[in-house]
Short mmCIF file of C-alpha atoms in Angstrom, two decimals:
data_model
loop_
_atom_site.label_atom_id
_atom_site.label_comp_id
_atom_site.label_asym_id
_atom_site.label_seq_id
_atom_site.Cartn_x
_atom_site.Cartn_y
_atom_site.Cartn_z
CA MET M 253 -9.83 -33.02 7.74
CA LEU M 254 -8.29 -31.43 10.81
CA PHE M 255 -5.71 -29.78 8.55
CA VAL M 256 -8.49 -28.11 6.54
CA TYR M 257 -10.05 -26.64 9.70
CA ILE M 258 -6.72 -25.37 10.98
CA PHE M 259 -5.80 -23.92 7.58
CA SER M 260 -9.21 -22.21 7.24
CA ALA M 261 -8.94 -20.74 10.73
CA ALA M 262 -5.42 -19.46 9.99
CA ILE M 263 -6.61 -17.76 6.81
CA ALA M 264 -9.57 -16.16 8.61
CA VAL M 265 -7.39 -14.92 11.49
CA GLY M 266 -4.78 -13.62 9.06
CA THR M 267 -7.38 -11.72 7.04
CA VAL M 268 -8.93 -10.10 10.10
CA SER M 269 -5.47 -9.25 11.48
CA TYR M 270 -4.48 -7.57 8.21
CA ILE M 271 -7.66 -5.48 8.14
CA ILE M 272 -7.05 -4.38 11.74
CA HIS M 273 -3.42 -3.56 10.87
CA LEU M 274 -4.52 -1.33 7.97
CA SER M 275 -7.09 0.42 10.14
CA LEU M 276 -4.57 1.10 12.91
CA ARG M 277 -2.01 2.29 10.33
CA ASP M 278 -4.48 4.80 8.88
CA ARG M 279 -5.45 6.07 12.33
CA MET M 280 -1.80 6.50 13.30
CA ILE M 281 -1.08 8.48 10.12
CA ASP M 282 -4.16 10.69 10.64
CA ALA M 283 -3.33 11.34 14.30
CA HIS M 284 0.43 11.90 14.11
CA GLY M 285 1.17 12.65 10.45
CA ARG M 286 2.14 16.07 9.12
CA ASP M 287 0.22 17.78 6.34
CA ILE M 288 2.58 18.27 3.39
CA ARG M 289 2.12 19.55 -0.15
CA ALA M 290 4.25 17.28 -2.35
CA LEU M 291 5.20 17.27 -6.03
CA VAL M 292 4.53 14.06 -7.95
CA GLU M 293 7.82 13.34 -9.70
CA ASP M 294 6.87 9.98 -11.14
CA VAL M 295 3.77 7.80 -11.13
CA ARG M 296 2.75 4.65 -12.93
CA ARG M 297 -0.22 2.32 -12.81
CA VAL M 298 0.55 -1.11 -11.52
CA ALA M 299 -2.93 -2.63 -11.51
CA GLU M 300 -6.54 -1.77 -12.30
CA TYR M 301 -9.51 -3.37 -10.57
CA ASP M 302 -13.14 -3.82 -11.60
CA GLY M 303 -14.35 -2.02 -8.49
CA GLY M 304 -13.10 1.33 -9.77
CA SER M 305 -9.73 1.50 -8.03
CA ILE M 306 -6.15 1.38 -9.25
CA THR M 307 -2.80 0.65 -7.67
CA ILE M 308 -0.04 3.13 -8.43
CA GLU M 309 3.65 3.37 -7.69
CA TYR M 310 4.76 6.92 -7.02
CA ARG M 311 7.73 9.12 -6.20
CA LEU M 312 7.07 12.36 -4.34
CA SER M 313 9.29 15.28 -3.36
CA TRP M 314 8.92 18.34 -1.17
CA HIS M 315 11.11 21.00 0.43
CA GLU M 316 11.57 20.94 4.17
CA ASP M 317 14.16 22.67 6.36
CA GLY M 318 16.14 23.86 3.33
CA GLU M 319 16.50 20.43 1.74
CA THR M 320 14.48 18.31 -0.66
CA LYS M 321 12.87 15.19 0.78
CA TYR M 322 11.80 12.22 -1.33
CA ALA M 323 9.36 9.39 -0.70
CA GLU M 324 8.41 6.41 -2.83
CA GLY M 325 5.63 3.94 -2.38
CA ARG M 326 2.65 2.05 -3.67
CA GLU M 327 -0.95 2.98 -2.98
CA THR M 328 -4.41 1.88 -4.09
CA ILE M 329 -6.63 4.85 -4.91
CA LEU M 330 -9.98 5.37 -6.60
CA ALA M 331 -9.64 5.61 -10.38
CA ARG M 332 -11.50 8.93 -10.35
CA ARG M 333 -8.67 10.35 -8.21
CA SER M 334 -5.95 9.39 -10.70
CA PRO M 335 -6.04 12.76 -12.56
CA GLN M 336 -5.00 14.41 -9.28
CA VAL M 337 -1.92 12.16 -9.05
CA GLN M 338 -0.15 12.82 -12.35
CA LYS M 339 3.50 13.63 -12.96
CA GLY M 340 4.10 17.31 -12.27
CA CYS M 341 0.99 17.79 -10.12
CA GLU M 342 1.04 18.76 -6.47
CA VAL M 343 -0.85 16.59 -3.97
CA ASP M 344 -1.67 16.88 -0.29
CA ILE M 345 -0.34 14.03 1.83
CA LYS M 346 -0.23 13.04 5.46
CA TYR M 347 3.37 12.06 6.19
CA LEU M 348 4.52 10.17 9.27
CA ASP M 349 7.62 8.52 7.81
CA ASP M 350 8.66 6.93 4.51
CA ASP M 351 6.58 3.82 5.23
CA HIS M 352 3.53 5.70 6.47
CA ILE M 353 2.15 8.08 3.84
CA SER M 354 -1.48 8.72 2.99
CA PHE M 355 -2.93 10.83 0.18
CA ALA M 356 -5.32 13.50 1.50
CA PHE M 357 -7.71 14.11 -1.37
CA ASP M 358 -10.62 15.56 0.62
CA LYS M 359 -9.97 18.65 2.70
#
């Protein structure tokens, strides 16, 4: 029985820690990230959820300092935003580094 309590507490602490991590990540991107207009080179749906969101894998490119930069990643977005993230479209992003990218749909 003690194992169940310890396991339940570990799951609860892990869940709360992950939510805090995501919140801090988003704040860091918003505070220190650069606004960039990027071209969607490739995008594909990975998962669809009943709540009206989808997970996509994407590849973006943009020109900076005379060279082309690329970034790849996975993001969960609202399904109603998916027409804005299609191959060949340009999207606004907040870019901190390759691991810290956020789509900026509302300006």
